[in-house]
mmCIF file of C-alpha atoms and ligand atoms in Angstrom:
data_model
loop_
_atom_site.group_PDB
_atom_site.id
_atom_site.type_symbol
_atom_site.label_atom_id
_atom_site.label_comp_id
_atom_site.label_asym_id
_atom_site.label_seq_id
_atom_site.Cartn_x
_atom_site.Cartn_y
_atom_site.Cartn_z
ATOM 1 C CA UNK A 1 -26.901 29.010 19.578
ATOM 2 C CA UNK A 2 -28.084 28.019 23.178
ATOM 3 C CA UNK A 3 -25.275 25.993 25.272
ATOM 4 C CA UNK A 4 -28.014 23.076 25.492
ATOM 5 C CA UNK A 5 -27.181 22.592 21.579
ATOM 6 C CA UNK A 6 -23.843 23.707 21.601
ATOM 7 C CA UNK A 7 -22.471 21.303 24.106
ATOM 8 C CA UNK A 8 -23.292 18.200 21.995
ATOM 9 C CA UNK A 9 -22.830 19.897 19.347
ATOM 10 C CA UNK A 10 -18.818 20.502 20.271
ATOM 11 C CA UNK A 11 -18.999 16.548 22.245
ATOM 12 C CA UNK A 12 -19.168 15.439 18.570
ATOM 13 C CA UNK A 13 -17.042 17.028 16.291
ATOM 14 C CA UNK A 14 -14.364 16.884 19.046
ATOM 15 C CA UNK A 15 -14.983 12.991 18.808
ATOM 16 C CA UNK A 16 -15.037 12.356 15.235
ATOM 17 C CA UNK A 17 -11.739 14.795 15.266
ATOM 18 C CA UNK A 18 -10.239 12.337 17.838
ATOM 19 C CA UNK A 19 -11.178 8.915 15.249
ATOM 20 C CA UNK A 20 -10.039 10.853 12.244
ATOM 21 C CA UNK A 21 -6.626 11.326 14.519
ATOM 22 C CA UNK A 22 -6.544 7.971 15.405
ATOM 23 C CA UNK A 23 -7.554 6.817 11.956
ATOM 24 C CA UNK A 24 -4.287 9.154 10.449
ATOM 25 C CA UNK A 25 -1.851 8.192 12.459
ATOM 26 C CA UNK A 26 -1.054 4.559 11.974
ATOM 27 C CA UNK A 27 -4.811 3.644 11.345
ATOM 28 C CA UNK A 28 -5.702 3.043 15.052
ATOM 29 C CA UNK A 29 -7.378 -0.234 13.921
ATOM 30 C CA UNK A 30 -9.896 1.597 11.604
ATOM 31 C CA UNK A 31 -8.351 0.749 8.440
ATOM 32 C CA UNK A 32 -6.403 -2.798 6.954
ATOM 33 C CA UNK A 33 -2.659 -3.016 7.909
ATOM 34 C CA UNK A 34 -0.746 -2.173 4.774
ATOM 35 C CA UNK A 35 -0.745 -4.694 2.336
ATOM 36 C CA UNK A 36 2.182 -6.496 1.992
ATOM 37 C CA UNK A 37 1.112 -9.625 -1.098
ATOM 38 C CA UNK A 38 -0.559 -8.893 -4.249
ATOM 39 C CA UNK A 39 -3.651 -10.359 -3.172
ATOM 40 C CA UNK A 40 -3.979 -8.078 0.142
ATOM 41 C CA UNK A 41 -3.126 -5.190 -1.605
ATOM 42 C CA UNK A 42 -6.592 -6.545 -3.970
ATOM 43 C CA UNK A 43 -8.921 -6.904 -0.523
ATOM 44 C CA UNK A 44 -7.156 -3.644 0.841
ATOM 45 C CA UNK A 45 -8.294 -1.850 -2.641
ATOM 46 C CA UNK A 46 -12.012 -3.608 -2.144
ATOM 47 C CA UNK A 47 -11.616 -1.868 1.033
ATOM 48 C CA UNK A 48 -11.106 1.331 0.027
ATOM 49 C CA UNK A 49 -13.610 1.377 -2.861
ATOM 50 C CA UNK A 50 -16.597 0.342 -0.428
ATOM 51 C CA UNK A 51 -15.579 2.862 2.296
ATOM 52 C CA UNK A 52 -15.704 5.561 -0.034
ATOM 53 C CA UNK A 53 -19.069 4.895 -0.633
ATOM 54 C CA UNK A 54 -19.892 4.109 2.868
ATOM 55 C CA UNK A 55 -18.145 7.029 4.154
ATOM 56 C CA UNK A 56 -20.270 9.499 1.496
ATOM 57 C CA UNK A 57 -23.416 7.672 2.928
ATOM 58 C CA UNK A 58 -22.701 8.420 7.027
ATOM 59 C CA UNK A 59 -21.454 11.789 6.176
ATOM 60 C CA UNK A 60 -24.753 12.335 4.462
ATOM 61 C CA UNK A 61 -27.025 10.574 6.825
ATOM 62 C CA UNK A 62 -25.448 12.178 9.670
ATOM 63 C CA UNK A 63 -24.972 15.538 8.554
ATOM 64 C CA UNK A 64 -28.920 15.281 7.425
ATOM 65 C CA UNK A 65 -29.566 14.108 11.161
ATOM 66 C CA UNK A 66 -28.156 16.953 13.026
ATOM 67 C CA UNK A 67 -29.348 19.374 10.283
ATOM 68 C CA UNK A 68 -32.867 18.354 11.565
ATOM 69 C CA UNK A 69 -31.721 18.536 14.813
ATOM 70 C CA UNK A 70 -30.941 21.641 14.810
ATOM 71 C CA UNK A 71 -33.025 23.725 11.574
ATOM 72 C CA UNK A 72 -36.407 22.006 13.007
ATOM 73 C CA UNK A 73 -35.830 22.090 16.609
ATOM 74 C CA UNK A 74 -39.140 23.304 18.830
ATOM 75 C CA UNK A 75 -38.112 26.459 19.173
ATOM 76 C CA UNK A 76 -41.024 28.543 21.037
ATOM 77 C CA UNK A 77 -43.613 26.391 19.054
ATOM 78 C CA UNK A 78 -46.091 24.325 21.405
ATOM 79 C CA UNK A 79 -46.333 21.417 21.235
ATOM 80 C CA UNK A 80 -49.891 20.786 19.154
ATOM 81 C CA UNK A 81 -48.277 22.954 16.556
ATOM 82 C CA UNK A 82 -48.304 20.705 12.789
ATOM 83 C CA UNK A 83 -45.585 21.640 10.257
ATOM 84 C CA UNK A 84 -46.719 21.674 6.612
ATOM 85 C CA UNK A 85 -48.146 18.262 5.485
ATOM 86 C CA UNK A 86 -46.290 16.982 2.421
ATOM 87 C CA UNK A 87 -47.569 14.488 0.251
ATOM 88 C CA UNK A 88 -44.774 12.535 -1.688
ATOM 89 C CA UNK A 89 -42.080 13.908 -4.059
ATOM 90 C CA UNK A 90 -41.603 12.263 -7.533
ATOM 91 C CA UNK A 91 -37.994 13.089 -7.486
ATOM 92 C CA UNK A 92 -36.925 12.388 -4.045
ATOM 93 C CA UNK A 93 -38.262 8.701 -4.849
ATOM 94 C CA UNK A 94 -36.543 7.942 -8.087
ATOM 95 C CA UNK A 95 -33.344 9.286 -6.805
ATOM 96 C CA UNK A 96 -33.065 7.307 -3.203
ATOM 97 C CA UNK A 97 -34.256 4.044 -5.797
ATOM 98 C CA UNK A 98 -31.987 4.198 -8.269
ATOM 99 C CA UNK A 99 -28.877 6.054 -6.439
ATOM 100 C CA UNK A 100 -28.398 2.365 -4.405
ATOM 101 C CA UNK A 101 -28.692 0.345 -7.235
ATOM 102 C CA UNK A 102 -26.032 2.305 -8.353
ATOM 103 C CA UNK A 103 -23.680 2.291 -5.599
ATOM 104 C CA UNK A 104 -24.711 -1.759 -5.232
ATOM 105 C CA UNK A 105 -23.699 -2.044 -9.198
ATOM 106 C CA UNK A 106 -20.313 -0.407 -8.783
ATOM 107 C CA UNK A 107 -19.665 -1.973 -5.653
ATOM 108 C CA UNK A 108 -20.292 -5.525 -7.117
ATOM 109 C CA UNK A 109 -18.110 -5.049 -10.352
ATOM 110 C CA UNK A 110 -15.037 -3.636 -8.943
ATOM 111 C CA UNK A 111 -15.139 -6.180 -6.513
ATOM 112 C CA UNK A 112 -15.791 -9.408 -8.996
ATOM 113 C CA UNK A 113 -12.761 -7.094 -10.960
ATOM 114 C CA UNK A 114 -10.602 -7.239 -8.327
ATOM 115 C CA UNK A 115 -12.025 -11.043 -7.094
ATOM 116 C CA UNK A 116 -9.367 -13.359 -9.595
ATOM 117 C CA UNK A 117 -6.411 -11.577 -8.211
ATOM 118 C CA UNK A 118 -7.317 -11.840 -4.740
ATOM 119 C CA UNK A 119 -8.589 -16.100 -4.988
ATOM 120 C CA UNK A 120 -7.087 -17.436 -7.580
ATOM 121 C CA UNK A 121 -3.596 -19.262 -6.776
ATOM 122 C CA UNK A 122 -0.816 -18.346 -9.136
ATOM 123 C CA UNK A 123 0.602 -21.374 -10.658
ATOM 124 C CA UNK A 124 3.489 -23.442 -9.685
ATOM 125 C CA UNK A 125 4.758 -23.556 -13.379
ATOM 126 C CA UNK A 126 4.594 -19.589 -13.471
ATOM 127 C CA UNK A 127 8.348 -17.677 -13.224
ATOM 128 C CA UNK A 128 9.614 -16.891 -10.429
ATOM 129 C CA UNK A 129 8.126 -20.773 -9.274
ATOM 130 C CA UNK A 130 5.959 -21.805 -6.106
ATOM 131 C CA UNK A 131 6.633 -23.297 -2.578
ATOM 132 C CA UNK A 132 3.647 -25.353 -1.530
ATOM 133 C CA UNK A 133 3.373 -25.656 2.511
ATOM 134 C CA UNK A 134 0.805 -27.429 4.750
ATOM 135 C CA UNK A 135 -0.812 -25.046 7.609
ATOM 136 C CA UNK A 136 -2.651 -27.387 10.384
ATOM 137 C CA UNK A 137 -4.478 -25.766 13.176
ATOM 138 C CA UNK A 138 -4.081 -27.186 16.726
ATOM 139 C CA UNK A 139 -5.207 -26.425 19.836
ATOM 140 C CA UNK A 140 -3.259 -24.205 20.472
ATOM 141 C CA UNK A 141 -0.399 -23.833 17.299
ATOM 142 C CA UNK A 142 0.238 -24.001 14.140
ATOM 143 C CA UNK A 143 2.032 -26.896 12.164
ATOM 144 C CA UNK A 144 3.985 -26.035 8.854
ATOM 145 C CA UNK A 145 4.867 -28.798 6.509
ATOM 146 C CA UNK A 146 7.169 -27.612 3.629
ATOM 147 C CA UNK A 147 7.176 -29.721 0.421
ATOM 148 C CA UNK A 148 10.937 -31.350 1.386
ATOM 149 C CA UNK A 149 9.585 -32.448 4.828
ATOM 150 C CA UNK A 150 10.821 -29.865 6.962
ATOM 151 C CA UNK A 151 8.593 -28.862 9.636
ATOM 152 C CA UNK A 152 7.863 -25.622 11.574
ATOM 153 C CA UNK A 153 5.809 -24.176 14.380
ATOM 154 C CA UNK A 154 4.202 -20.881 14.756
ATOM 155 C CA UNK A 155 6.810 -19.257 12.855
ATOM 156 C CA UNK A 156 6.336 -19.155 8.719
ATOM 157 C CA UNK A 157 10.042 -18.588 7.316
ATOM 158 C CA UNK A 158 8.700 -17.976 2.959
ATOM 159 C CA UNK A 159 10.883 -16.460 0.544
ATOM 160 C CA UNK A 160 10.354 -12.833 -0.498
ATOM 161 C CA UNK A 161 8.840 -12.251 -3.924
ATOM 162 C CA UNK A 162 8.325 -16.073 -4.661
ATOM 163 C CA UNK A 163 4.488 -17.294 -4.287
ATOM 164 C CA UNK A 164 4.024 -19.556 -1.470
ATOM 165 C CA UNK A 165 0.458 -21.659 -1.696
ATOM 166 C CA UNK A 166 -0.983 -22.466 1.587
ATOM 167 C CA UNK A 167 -3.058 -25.573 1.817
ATOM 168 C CA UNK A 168 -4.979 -25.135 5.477
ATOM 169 C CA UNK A 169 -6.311 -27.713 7.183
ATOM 170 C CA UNK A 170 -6.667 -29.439 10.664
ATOM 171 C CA UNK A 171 -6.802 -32.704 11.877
ATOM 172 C CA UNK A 172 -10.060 -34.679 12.432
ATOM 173 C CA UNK A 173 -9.567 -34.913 15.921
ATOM 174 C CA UNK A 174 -9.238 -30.655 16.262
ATOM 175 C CA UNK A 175 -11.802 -28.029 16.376
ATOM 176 C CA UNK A 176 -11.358 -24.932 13.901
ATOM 177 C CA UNK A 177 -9.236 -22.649 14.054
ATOM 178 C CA UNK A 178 -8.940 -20.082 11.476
ATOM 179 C CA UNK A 179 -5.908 -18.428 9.637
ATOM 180 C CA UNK A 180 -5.020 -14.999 9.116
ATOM 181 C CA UNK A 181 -2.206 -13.517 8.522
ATOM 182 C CA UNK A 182 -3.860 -9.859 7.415
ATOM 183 C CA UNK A 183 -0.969 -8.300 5.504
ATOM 184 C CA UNK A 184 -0.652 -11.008 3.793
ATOM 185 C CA UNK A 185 -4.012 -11.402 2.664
ATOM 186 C CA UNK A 186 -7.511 -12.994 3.371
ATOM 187 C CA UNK A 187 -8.443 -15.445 6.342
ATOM 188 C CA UNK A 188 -9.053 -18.751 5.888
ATOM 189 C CA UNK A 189 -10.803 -21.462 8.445
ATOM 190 C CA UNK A 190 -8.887 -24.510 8.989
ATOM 191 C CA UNK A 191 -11.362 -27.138 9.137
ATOM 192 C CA UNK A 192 -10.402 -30.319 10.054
ATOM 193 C CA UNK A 193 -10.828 -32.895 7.155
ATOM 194 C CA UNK A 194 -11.371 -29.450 4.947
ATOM 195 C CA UNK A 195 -8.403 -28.362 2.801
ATOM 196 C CA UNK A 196 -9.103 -24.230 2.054
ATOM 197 C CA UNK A 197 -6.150 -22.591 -0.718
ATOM 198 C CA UNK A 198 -4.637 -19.747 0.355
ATOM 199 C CA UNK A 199 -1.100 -17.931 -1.157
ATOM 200 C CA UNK A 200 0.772 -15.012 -0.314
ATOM 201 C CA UNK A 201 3.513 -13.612 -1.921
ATOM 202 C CA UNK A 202 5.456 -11.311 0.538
ATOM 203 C CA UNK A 203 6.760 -7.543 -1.336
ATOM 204 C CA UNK A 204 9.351 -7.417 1.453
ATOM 205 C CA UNK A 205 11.621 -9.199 4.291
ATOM 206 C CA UNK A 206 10.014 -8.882 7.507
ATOM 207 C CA UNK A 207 7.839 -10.618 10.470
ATOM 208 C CA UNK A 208 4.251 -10.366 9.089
ATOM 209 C CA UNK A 209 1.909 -11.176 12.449
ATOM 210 C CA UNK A 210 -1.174 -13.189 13.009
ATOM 211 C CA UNK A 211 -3.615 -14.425 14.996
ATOM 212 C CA UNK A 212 -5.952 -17.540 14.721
ATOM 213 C CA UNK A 213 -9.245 -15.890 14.074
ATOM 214 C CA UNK A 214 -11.754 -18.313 15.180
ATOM 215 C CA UNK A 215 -12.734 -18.756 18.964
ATOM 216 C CA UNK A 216 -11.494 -22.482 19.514
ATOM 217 C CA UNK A 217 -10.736 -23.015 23.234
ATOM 218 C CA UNK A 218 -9.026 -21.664 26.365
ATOM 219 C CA UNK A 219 -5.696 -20.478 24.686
ATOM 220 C CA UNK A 220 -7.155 -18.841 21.537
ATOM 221 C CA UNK A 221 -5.831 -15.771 22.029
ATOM 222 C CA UNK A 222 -2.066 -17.351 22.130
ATOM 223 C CA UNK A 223 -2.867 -18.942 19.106
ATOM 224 C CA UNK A 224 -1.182 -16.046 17.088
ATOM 225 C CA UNK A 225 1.515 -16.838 13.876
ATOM 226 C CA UNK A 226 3.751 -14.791 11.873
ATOM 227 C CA UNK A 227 5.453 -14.978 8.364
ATOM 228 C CA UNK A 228 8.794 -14.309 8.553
ATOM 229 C CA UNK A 229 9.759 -13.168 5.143
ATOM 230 C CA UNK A 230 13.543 -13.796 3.784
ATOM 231 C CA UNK A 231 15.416 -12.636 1.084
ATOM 232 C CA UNK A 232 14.904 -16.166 -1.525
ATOM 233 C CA UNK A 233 18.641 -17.478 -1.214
ATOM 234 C CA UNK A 234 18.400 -17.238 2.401
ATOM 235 C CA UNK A 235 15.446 -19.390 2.928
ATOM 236 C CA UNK A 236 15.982 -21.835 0.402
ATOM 237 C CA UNK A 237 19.650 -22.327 2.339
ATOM 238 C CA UNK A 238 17.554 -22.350 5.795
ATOM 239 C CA UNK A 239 15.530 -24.881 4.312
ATOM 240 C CA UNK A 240 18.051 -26.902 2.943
ATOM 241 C CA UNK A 241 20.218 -26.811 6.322
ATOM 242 C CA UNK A 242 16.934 -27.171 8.349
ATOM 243 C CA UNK A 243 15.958 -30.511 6.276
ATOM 244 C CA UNK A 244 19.696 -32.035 7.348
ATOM 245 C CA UNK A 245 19.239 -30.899 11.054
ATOM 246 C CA UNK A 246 15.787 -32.269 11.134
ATOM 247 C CA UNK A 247 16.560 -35.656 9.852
ATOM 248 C CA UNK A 248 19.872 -36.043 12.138
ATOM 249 C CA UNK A 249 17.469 -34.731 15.354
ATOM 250 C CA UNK A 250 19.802 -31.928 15.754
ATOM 251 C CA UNK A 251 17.538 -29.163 15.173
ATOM 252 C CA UNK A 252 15.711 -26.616 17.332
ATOM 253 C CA UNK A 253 12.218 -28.856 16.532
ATOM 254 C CA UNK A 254 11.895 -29.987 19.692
ATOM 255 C CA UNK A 255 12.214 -26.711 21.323
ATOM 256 C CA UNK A 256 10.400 -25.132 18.995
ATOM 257 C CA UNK A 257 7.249 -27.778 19.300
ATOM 258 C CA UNK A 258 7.858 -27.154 23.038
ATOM 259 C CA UNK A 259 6.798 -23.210 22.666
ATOM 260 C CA UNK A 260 4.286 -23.550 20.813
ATOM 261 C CA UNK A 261 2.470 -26.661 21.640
ATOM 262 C CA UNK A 262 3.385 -27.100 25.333
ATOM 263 C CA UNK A 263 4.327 -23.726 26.831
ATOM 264 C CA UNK A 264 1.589 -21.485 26.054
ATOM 265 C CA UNK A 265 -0.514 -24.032 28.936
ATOM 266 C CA UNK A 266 2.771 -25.515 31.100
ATOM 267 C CA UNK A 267 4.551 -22.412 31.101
ATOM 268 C CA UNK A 268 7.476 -21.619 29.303
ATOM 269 C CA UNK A 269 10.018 -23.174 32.088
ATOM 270 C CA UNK A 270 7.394 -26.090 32.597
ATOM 271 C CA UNK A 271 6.167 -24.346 35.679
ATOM 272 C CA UNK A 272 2.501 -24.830 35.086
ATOM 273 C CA UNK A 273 -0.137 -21.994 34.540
ATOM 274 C CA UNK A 274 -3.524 -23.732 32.579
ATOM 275 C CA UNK A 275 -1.730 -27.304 32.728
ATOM 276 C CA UNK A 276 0.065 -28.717 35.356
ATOM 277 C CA UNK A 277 3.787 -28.068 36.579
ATOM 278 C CA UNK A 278 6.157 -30.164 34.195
ATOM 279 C CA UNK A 279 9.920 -29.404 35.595
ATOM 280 C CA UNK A 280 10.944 -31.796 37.369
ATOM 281 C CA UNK A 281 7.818 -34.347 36.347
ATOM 282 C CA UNK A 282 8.838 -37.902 36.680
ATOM 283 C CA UNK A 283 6.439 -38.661 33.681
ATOM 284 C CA UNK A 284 9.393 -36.633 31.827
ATOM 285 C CA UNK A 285 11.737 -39.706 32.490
ATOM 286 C CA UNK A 286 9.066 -42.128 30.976
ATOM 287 C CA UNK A 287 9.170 -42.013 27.344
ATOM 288 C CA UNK A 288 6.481 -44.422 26.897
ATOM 289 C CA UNK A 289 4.382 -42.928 29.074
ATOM 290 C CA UNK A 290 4.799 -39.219 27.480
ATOM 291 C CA UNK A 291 4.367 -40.271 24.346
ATOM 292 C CA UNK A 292 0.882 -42.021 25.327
ATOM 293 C CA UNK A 293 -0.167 -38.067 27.153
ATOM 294 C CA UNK A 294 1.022 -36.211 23.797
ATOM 295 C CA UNK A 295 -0.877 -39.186 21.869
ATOM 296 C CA UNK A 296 -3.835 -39.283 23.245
ATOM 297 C CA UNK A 297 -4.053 -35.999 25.433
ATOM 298 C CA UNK A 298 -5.109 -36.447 29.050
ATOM 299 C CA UNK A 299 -7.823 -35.014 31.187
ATOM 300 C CA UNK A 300 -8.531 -31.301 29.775
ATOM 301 C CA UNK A 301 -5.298 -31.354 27.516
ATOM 302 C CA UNK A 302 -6.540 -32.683 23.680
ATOM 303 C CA UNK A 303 -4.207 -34.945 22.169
ATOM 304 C CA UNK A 304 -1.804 -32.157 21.135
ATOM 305 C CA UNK A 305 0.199 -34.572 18.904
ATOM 306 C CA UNK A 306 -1.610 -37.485 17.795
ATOM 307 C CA UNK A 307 -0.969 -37.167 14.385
ATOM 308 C CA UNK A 308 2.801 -35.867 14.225
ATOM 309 C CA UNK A 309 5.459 -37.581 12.445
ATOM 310 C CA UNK A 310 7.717 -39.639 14.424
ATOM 311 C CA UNK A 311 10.086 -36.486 14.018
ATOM 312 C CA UNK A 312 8.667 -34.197 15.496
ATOM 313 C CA UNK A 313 7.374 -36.673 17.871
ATOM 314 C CA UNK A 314 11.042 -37.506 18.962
ATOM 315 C CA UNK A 315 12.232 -33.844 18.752
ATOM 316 C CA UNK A 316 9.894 -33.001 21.790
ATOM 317 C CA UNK A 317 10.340 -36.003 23.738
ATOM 318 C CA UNK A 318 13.754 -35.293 23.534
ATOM 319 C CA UNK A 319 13.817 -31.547 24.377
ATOM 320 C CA UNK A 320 11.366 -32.656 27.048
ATOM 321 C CA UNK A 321 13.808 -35.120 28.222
ATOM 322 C CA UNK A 322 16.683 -32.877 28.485
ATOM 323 C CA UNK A 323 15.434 -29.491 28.982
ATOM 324 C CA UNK A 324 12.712 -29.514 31.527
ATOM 325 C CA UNK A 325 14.265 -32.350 33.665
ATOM 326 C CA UNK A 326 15.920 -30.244 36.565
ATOM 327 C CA UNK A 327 13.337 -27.260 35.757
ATOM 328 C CA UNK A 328 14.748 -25.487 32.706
HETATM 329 CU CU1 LIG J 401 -7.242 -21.585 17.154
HETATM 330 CU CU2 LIG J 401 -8.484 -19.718 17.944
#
């Protein structure tokens, strides 16, 4: 084989070594994170089926390429020289006709197979129960509403093993944002005045990550969320605690609402970075005032919390009050 083929030749099989590497060890990105909820475990199985099929068609449109590439090459031929002319093959045809209707057909029914299981919301009156929470998309957070009240930011506490239906949403004064959490299944836009279903239900404890999937302003990429998953007694006694704290404005709300919907463009410290410096801000001392800017928004900031309840409302004017005063 001359080095002008061989070269190339070794350039590629070197590189697809390197992706299969990659693709081995920890997936590299190439394949869905592990499924960790029945119904990612029914995409990640949709997956699989369609790459198999996919992956049979590049091995044998590629490996046909560089067959050519090689078997057919010039050689010392000139360049007028013709090949033999062939005029159509019965065979050929029928087979590259009906071998995609095939592969379309089997595609399409394991898939519609698989479909109820990945969509369809288990019901609340099924054992084991259901935990219904609101998911609103902000610029730049998310805002959990559990069924007693309780709110959250960013961070998703569920119970393991116990379905929890996620009604997404935004407000009609937001953009959209869109919510995946990808071991735990699908991704759904949050549309504001749109309500999309979602549900997980988490195999194990653990922090399940996510990031808002839709392109939706300056701080998109901060816009990430996790489900953290706890053993069933645990969260139902967080939520029970967290309800009490809430309602006596003792909890870590405020702070909480701070992180997500403040810091990621004041700085975690209120020192400023996208938004202006807010330690030591006299507007901090107004509570009129800060209510009106985390109201209506100001400027380039959109009205972060224009449709809170008063809770949460009070929770960050308060942390805002006495945390970022004297700069931290
Ligand atoms: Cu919200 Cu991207």
């Amino acid at each position: 084989m001359p080095a002008a083929v061989r070269r190339p030749l070794a350039f590629a099989v070197l590189s697809a070594l390197a992706l299969c590497s990659t693709a081995a060890a920890g997936n590299g990105g190439f394949a869905p994170v592990d499924a960790a909820s029945p119904n990612a475990e029914g995409i990640a199985d949709s997956y699989a089926w369609v790459s198999i099929f996919t992956g049979f068609i590049f091995l044998l449109v590629e490996g046909s390429l560089i067959w050519f590439i090689v078997r057919y090459r010039r050689r010392r031929r000139t360049r007028a020289e013709d090949g033999p002319q062939v005029h159509g093959n019965t065979n050929l045809e029928l087979a590259w006709t009906a071998l995609p209707i095939v592969i379309l057909v089997a595609i399409g029914a394991f898939v519609f197979y698989k479909l109820p299981g990945i969509q369809d919301v288990p019901s609340a009156n099924a054992a084991g129960g259901r935990v219904d929470v609101e998911v609103k998309g902000y610029r730049y957070y998310w805002n959990f509403t559990y069924p007693n009240g309780v709110i959250a930011v960013d961070n998703l506490r569920a119970p393991v093993d116990q379905t929890v239906k996620l009604d997404i949403t935004a407000p009609l004064f937001e953009v959209i944002h869109s919510w995946w959490i990808p071991a735990l299944g699908g991704k759904f836009d949050a549309i504001p005045g749109v309500t999309n279903e979602s549900w997980f239900r988490a195999e194990g404890p653990g922090v399940y990550r996510g990031q808002c999937a839709e392109f939706c302003g300056i701080q998109h990429t901060a816009m990430t969320a996790q489900v953290e998953a706890l053993p069933r007694a645990e969260f139902e006694s967080w939520l029970a605690d967290e309800a009490r704290a809430q309602e006596a404005g003792t909890s870590d709300l405020g702070e909480e609402t701070y992180a997500g919907a403040c810091a990621k463009c004041h700085g975690l410290a209120g020192e400023g970075d996208i938004g202006p410096r807010l330690a030591g801000n006299s507007l901090l001392q107004d509570a009129n005032a800060l209510e009106s800017v985390i109201r209506n928004g100001r400027g380039e900031m959109p009205p972060v919390g224009k449709d809170w309840e008063e809770r949460q409302l009070t929770a960050l004017t308060d942390f805002l009050e006495e945390g970022l005063t004297d700069g931290g």
